[in-house]
Short mmCIF file of C-alpha atoms and ligand atoms in Angstrom, two decimals:
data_model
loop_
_atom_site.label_atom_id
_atom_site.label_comp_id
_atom_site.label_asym_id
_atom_site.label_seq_id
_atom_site.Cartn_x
_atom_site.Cartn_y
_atom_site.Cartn_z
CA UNK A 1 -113.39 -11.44 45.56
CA UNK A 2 -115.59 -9.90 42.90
CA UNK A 3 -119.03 -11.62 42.26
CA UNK A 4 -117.99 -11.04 38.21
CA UNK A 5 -114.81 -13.02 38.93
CA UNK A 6 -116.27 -16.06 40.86
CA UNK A 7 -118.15 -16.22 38.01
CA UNK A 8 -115.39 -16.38 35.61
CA UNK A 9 -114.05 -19.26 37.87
CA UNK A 10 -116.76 -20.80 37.99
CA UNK A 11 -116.98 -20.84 33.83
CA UNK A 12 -112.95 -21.97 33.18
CA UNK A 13 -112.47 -24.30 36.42
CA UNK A 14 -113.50 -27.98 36.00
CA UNK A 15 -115.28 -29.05 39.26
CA UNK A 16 -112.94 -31.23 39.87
CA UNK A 17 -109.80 -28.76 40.22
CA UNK A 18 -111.86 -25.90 41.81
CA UNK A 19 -110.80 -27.36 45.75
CA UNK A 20 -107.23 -26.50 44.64
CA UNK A 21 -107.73 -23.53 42.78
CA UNK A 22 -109.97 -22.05 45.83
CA UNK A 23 -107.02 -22.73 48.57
CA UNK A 24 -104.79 -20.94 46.32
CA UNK A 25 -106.50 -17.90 46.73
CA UNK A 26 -106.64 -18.37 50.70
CA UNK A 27 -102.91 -19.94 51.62
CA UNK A 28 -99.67 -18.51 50.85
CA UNK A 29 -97.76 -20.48 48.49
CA UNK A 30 -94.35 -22.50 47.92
CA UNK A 31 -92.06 -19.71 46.32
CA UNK A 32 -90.15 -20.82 43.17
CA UNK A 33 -86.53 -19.87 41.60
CA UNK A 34 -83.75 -20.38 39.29
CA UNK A 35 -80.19 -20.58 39.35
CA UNK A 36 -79.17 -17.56 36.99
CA UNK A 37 -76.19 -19.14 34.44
CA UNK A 38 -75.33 -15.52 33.69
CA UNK A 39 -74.13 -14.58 36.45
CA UNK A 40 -72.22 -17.39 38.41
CA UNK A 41 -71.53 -20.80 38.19
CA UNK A 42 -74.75 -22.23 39.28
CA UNK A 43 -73.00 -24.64 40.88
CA UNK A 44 -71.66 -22.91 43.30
CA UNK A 45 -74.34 -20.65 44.11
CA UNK A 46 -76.47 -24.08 45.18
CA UNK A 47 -73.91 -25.57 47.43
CA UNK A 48 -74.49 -22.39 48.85
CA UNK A 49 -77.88 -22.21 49.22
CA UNK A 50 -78.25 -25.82 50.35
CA UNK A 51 -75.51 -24.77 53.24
CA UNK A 52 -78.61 -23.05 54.65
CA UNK A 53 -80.04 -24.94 57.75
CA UNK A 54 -83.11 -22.28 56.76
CA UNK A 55 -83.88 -23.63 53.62
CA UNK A 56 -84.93 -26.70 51.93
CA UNK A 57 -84.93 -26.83 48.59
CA UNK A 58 -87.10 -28.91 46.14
CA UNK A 59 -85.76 -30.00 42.74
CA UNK A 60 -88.02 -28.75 39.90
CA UNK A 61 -88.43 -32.33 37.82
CA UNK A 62 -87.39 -32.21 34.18
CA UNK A 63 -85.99 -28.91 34.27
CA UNK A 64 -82.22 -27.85 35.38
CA UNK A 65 -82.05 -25.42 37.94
CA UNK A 66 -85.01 -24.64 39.27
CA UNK A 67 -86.11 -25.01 42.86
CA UNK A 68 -88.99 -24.46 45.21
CA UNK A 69 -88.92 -23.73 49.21
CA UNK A 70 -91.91 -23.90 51.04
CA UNK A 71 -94.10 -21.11 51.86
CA UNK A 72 -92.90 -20.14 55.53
CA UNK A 73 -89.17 -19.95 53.82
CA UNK A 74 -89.74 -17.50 51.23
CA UNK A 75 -88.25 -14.09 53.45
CA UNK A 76 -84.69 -16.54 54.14
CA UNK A 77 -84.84 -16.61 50.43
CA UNK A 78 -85.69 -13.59 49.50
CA UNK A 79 -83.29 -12.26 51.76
CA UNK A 80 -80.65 -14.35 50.92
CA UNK A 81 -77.73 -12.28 49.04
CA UNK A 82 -77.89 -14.48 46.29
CA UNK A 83 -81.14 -13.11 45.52
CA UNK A 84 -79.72 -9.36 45.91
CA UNK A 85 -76.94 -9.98 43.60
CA UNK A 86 -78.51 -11.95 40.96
CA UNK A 87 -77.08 -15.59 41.36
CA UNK A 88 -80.60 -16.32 41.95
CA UNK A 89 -84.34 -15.32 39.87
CA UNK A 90 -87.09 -15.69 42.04
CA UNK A 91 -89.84 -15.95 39.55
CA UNK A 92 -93.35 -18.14 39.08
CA UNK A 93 -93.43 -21.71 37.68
CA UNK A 94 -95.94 -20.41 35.46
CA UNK A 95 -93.68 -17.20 33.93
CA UNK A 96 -90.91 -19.89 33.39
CA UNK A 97 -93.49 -21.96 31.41
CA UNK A 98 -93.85 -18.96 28.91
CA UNK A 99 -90.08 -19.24 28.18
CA UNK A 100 -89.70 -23.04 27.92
CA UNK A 101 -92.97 -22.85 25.26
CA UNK A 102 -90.55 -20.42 23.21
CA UNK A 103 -87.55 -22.52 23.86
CA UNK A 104 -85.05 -19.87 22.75
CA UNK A 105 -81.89 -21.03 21.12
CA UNK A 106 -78.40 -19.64 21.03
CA UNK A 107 -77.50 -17.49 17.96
CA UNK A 108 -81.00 -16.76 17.08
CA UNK A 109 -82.72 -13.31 16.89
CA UNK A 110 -85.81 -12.93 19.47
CA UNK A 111 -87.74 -10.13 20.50
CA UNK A 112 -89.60 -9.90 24.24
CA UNK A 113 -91.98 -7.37 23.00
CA UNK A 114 -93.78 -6.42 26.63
CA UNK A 115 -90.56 -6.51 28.59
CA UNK A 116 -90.86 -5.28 32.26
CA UNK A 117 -89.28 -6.28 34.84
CA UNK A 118 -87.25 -8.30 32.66
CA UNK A 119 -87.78 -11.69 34.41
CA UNK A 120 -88.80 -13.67 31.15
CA UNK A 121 -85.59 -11.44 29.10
CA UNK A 122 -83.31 -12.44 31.05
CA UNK A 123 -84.23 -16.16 31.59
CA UNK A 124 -84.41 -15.74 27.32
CA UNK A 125 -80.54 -13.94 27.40
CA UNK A 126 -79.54 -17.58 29.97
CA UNK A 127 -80.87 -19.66 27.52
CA UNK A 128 -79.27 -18.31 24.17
CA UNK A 129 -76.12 -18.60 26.11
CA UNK A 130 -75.10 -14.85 25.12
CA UNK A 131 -74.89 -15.71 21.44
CA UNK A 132 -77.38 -14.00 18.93
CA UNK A 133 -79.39 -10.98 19.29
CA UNK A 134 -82.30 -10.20 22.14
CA UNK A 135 -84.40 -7.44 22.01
CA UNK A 136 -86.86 -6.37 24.82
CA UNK A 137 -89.29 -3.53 24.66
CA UNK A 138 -91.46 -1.84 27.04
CA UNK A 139 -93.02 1.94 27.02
CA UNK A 140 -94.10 2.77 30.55
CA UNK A 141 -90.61 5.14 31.00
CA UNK A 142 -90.63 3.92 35.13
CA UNK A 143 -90.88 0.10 34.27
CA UNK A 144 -88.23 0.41 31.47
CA UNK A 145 -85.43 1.86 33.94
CA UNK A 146 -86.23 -1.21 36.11
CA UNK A 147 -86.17 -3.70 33.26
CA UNK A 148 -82.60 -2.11 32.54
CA UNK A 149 -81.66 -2.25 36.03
CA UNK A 150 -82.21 -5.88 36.31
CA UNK A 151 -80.47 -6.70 33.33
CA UNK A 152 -77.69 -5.38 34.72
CA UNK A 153 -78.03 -6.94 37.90
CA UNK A 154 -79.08 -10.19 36.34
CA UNK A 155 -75.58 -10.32 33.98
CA UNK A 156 -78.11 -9.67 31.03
CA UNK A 157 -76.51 -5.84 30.16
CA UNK A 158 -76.12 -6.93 26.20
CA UNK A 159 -80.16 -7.17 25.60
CA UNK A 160 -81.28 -4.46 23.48
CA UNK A 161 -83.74 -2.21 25.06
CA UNK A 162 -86.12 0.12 23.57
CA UNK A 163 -88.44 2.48 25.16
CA UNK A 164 -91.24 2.58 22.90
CA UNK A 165 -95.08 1.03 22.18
CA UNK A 166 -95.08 -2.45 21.36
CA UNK A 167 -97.79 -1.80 18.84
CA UNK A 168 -95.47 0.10 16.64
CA UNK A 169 -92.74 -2.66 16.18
CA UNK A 170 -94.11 -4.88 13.58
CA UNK A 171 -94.16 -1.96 11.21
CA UNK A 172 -90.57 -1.12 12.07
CA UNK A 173 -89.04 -4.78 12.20
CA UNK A 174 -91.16 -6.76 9.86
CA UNK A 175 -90.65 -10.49 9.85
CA UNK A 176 -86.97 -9.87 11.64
CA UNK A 177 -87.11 -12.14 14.74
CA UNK A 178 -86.92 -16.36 14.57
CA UNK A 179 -89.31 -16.27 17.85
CA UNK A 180 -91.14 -13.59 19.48
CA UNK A 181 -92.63 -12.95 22.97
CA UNK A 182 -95.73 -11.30 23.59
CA UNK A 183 -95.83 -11.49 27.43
CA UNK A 184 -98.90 -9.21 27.22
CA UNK A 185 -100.26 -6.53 29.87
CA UNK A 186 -103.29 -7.79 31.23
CA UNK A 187 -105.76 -7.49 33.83
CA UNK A 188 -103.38 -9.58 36.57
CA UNK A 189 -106.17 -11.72 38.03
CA UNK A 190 -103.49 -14.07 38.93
CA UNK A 191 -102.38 -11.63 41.33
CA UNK A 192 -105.77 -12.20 43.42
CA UNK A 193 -105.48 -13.05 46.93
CA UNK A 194 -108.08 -12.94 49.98
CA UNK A 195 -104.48 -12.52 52.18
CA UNK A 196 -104.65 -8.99 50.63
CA UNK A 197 -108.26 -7.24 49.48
CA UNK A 198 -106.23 -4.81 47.85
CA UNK A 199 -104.99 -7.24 44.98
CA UNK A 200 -108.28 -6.81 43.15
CA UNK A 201 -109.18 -3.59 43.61
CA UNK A 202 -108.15 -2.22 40.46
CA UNK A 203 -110.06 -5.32 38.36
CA UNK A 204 -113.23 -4.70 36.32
CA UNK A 205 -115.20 -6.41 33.70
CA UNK A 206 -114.06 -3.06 31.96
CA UNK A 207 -110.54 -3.64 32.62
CA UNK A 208 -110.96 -7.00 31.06
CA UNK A 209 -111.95 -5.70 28.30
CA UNK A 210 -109.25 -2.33 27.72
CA UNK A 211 -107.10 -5.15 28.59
CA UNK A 212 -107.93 -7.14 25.54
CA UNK A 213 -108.00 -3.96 23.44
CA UNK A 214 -104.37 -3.65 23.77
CA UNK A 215 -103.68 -7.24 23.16
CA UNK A 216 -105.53 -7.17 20.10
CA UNK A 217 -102.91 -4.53 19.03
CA UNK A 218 -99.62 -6.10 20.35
CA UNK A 219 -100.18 -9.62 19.12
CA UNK A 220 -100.53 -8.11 15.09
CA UNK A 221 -97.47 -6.07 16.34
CA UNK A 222 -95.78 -9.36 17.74
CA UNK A 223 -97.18 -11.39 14.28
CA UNK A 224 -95.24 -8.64 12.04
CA UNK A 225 -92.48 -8.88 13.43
CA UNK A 226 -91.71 -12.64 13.42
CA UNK A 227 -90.46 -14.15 10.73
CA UNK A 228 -91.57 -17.16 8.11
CA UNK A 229 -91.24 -20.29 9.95
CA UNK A 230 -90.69 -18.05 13.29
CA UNK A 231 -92.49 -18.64 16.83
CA UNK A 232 -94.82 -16.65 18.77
CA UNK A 233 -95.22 -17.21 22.14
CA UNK A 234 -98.78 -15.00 23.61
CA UNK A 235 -98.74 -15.43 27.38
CA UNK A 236 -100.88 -13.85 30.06
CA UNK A 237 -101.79 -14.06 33.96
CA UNK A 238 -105.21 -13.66 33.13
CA UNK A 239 -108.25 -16.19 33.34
CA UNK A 240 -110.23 -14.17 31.05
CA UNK A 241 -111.51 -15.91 27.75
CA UNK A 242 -111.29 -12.25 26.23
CA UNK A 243 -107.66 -12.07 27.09
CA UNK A 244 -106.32 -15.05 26.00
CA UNK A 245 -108.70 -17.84 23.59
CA UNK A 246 -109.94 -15.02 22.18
CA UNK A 247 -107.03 -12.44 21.55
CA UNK A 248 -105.77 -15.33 19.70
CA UNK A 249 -108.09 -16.31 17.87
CA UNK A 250 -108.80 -12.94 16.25
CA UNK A 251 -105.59 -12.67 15.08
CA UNK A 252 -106.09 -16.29 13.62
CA UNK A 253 -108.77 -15.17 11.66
CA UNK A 254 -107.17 -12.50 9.83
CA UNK A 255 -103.44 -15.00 9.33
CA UNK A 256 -103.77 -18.03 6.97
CA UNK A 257 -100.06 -18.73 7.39
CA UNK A 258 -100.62 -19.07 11.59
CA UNK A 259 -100.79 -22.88 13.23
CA UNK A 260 -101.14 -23.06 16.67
CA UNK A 261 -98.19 -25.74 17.94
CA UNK A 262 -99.20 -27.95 20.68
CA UNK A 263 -97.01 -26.87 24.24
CA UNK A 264 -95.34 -29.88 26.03
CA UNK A 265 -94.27 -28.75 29.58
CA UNK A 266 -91.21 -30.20 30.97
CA UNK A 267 -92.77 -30.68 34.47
CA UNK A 268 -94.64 -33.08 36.20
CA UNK A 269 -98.50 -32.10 35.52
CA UNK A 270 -99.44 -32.65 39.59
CA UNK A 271 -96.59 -29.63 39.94
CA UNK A 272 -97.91 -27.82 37.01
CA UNK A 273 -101.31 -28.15 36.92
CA UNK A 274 -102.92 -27.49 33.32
CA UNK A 275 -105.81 -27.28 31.23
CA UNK A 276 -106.16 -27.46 27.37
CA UNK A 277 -107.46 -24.05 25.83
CA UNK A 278 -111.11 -23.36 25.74
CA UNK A 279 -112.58 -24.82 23.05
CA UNK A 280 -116.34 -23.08 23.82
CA UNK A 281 -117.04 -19.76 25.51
CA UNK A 282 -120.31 -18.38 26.12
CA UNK A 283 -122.14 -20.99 24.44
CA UNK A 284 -120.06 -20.20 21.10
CA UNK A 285 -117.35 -22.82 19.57
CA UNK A 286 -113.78 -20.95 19.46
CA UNK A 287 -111.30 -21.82 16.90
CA UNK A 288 -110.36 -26.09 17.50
CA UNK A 289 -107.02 -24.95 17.31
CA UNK A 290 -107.09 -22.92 20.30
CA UNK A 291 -107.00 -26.45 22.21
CA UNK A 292 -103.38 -26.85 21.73
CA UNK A 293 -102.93 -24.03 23.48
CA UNK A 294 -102.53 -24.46 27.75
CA UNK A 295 -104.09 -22.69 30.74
CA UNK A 296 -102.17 -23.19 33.85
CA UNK A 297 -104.30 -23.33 36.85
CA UNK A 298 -103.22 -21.58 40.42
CA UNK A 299 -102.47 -24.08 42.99
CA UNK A 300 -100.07 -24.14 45.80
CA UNK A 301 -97.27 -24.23 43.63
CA UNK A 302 -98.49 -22.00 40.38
CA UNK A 303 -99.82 -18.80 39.60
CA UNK A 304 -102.91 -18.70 36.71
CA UNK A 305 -101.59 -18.33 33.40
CA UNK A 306 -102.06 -18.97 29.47
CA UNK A 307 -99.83 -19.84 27.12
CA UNK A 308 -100.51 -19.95 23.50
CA UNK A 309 -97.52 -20.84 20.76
CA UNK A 310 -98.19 -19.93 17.15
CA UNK A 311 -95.79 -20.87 14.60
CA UNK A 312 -95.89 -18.93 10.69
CA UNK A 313 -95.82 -20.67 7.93
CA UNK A 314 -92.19 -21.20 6.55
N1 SAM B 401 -92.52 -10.14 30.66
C1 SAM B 401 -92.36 -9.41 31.91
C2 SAM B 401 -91.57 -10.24 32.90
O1 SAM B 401 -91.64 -11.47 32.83
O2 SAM B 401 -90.87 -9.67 33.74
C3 SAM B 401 -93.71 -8.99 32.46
C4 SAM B 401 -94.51 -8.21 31.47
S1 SAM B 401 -95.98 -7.50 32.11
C5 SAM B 401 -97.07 -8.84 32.11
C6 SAM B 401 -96.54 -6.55 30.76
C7 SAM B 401 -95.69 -5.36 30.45
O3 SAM B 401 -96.20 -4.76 29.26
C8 SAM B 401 -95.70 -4.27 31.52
O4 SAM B 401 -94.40 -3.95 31.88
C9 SAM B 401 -96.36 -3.09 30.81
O5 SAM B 401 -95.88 -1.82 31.22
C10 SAM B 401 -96.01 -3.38 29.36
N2 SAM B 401 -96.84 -2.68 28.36
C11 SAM B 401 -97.94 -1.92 28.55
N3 SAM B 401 -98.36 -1.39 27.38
C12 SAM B 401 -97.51 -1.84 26.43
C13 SAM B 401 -97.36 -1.59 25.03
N4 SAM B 401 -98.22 -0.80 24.38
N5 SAM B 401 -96.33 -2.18 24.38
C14 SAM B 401 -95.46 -2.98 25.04
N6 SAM B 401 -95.53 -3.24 26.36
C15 SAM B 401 -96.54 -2.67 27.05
#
């Protein structure tokens, strides 16, 4: 992998979790799902699934319908025509975290301001139960005909989608939505694998940083557009500092009515591993803060993430 990156790793991973985090980037991994609500009665689609002599499924603790199978099970699954037709969302522990930190509720107004493929909308459109309004945005024209496309498939057809710049949406919905998602592009390190060079080929330092341009954009976008007393949920599935601790932390600078909330997982933390944010980067003390916010580390089970959950003042 890139000397620049092993050095990043070696900056954000704790001795003590760097084993696991190093055999995550060498073995493939235990391939998680959900039970999509929207689309059948869930359950029926698992007495279904656990019909399957090919499959055995592991219960997700503290969290309803979620499931793991091993890593030499994932094609059965992924083949499976549950997973065609939508019954079932085969998506990372760590993308479902992003959605449990904004704990959408029925009737409320939300937007998913980076939307594409639509795996975080439409686990948002299960969980408000098809009452109140969703709105999901993405501008790459490709990506949003897929994000419509699995909407549909997923039983999510009523979200509101918009083809447009996430950038520009604060200044044309200000303070609107009761939460907000800002799943943000990013430089994908936690795609990295040595099982496939090609997964870092198109990282740079520079990427990094045009990376963290556009956050710094979206996330005022994402700010406008929540409302007093409304939630913002920044996610990424980058490692970088300049991605994540500090994105954040530049927009908390400029907003006196921001508090960062403190993120309590659901899971188990030896299925979820987790770190609290940075609270020092190159020598320099970030924001206190910024340690309420949670860095998931990749294991066998996770992909790298970072979650951060700001809440406006009411
Ligand atoms: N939330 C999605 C999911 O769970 O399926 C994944 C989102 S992906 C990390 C980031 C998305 O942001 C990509 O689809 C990308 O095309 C989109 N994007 C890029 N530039 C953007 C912009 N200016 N405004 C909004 N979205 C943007």
């Amino acid at each position: 992998m890139p000397e620049a990156f092993l050095h990043l790793l070696d900056a954000v991973v704790p001795a003590s979790q760097r084993p696991m985090v190093d055999a995550s980037y060498t073995r493939p991994h235990w391939t998680s799902f959900r039970l999509n609500t929207l689309k059948a009665d869930p359950a029926d689609t698992l007495a279904e699934l656990m019909a399957q002599p090919a499959l055995n499924l592991e219960a997700l603790d503290g969290v309803d319908g979620v499931f793991l199978v091993p890593p030499a099970q994932r094609e059965h699954l992924t083949h499976h025509p549950a997973a065609g037709d939508g019954r079932i969302y085969i998506q990372g522990l760590s993308s479902m975290a992003a959605v449990w930190a904004l704990d959408p509720q029925p009737g409320e107004e939300i937007l998913d301001l980076a939307a594409a493929p639509g795996g975080k909308t439409s686990y948002i459109a299960a969980r408000m139960q098809g009452m109140g309004r969703l709105a999901a945005v993405e501008p790459v024209k490709a990506r949003f005909h897929r994000l419509k496309a699995n909407l549909q498939r997923l039983g999510a057809g009523h979200v509101h989608t918009y083809l447009k710049d996430g950038a520009v949406v604060g200044k044309l919905t200000p303070e609107r939505f009761d939460r907000v998602l800002l799943d943000a592009p990013c430089s994908s390190e936690a795609q990295f694998t040595r099982l496939d060079p090609t997964s870092w080929a198109h990282w740079s330092p520079k990427k990094v940083k045009e990376s963290a341009r556009l956050q710094a954009r979206l996330i005022r976008s994402a700010w406008a557009a929540l409302k007093p007393g409304g939630r913002l949920v920044y996610s990424t599935c980058s490692l970088s500092p300049e991605e994540n601790e500090l994105t954040v932390q530049g927009l908390l600078a400029e907003q006196a009515d921001a508090a960062v909330e403190a993120i309590t997982l659901p899971t188990r933390p030896d299925t979820l591993p987790t770190l609290a944010g940075l609270s020092h980067w190159q020598g320099r003390a970030l924001d206190p803060r910024l340690a309420q916010s949670l860095r998931i580390l990749p294991s066998d089970r996770t992909d790298a993430f970072y979650i951060c959950c700001l809440r406006k003042a009411a």
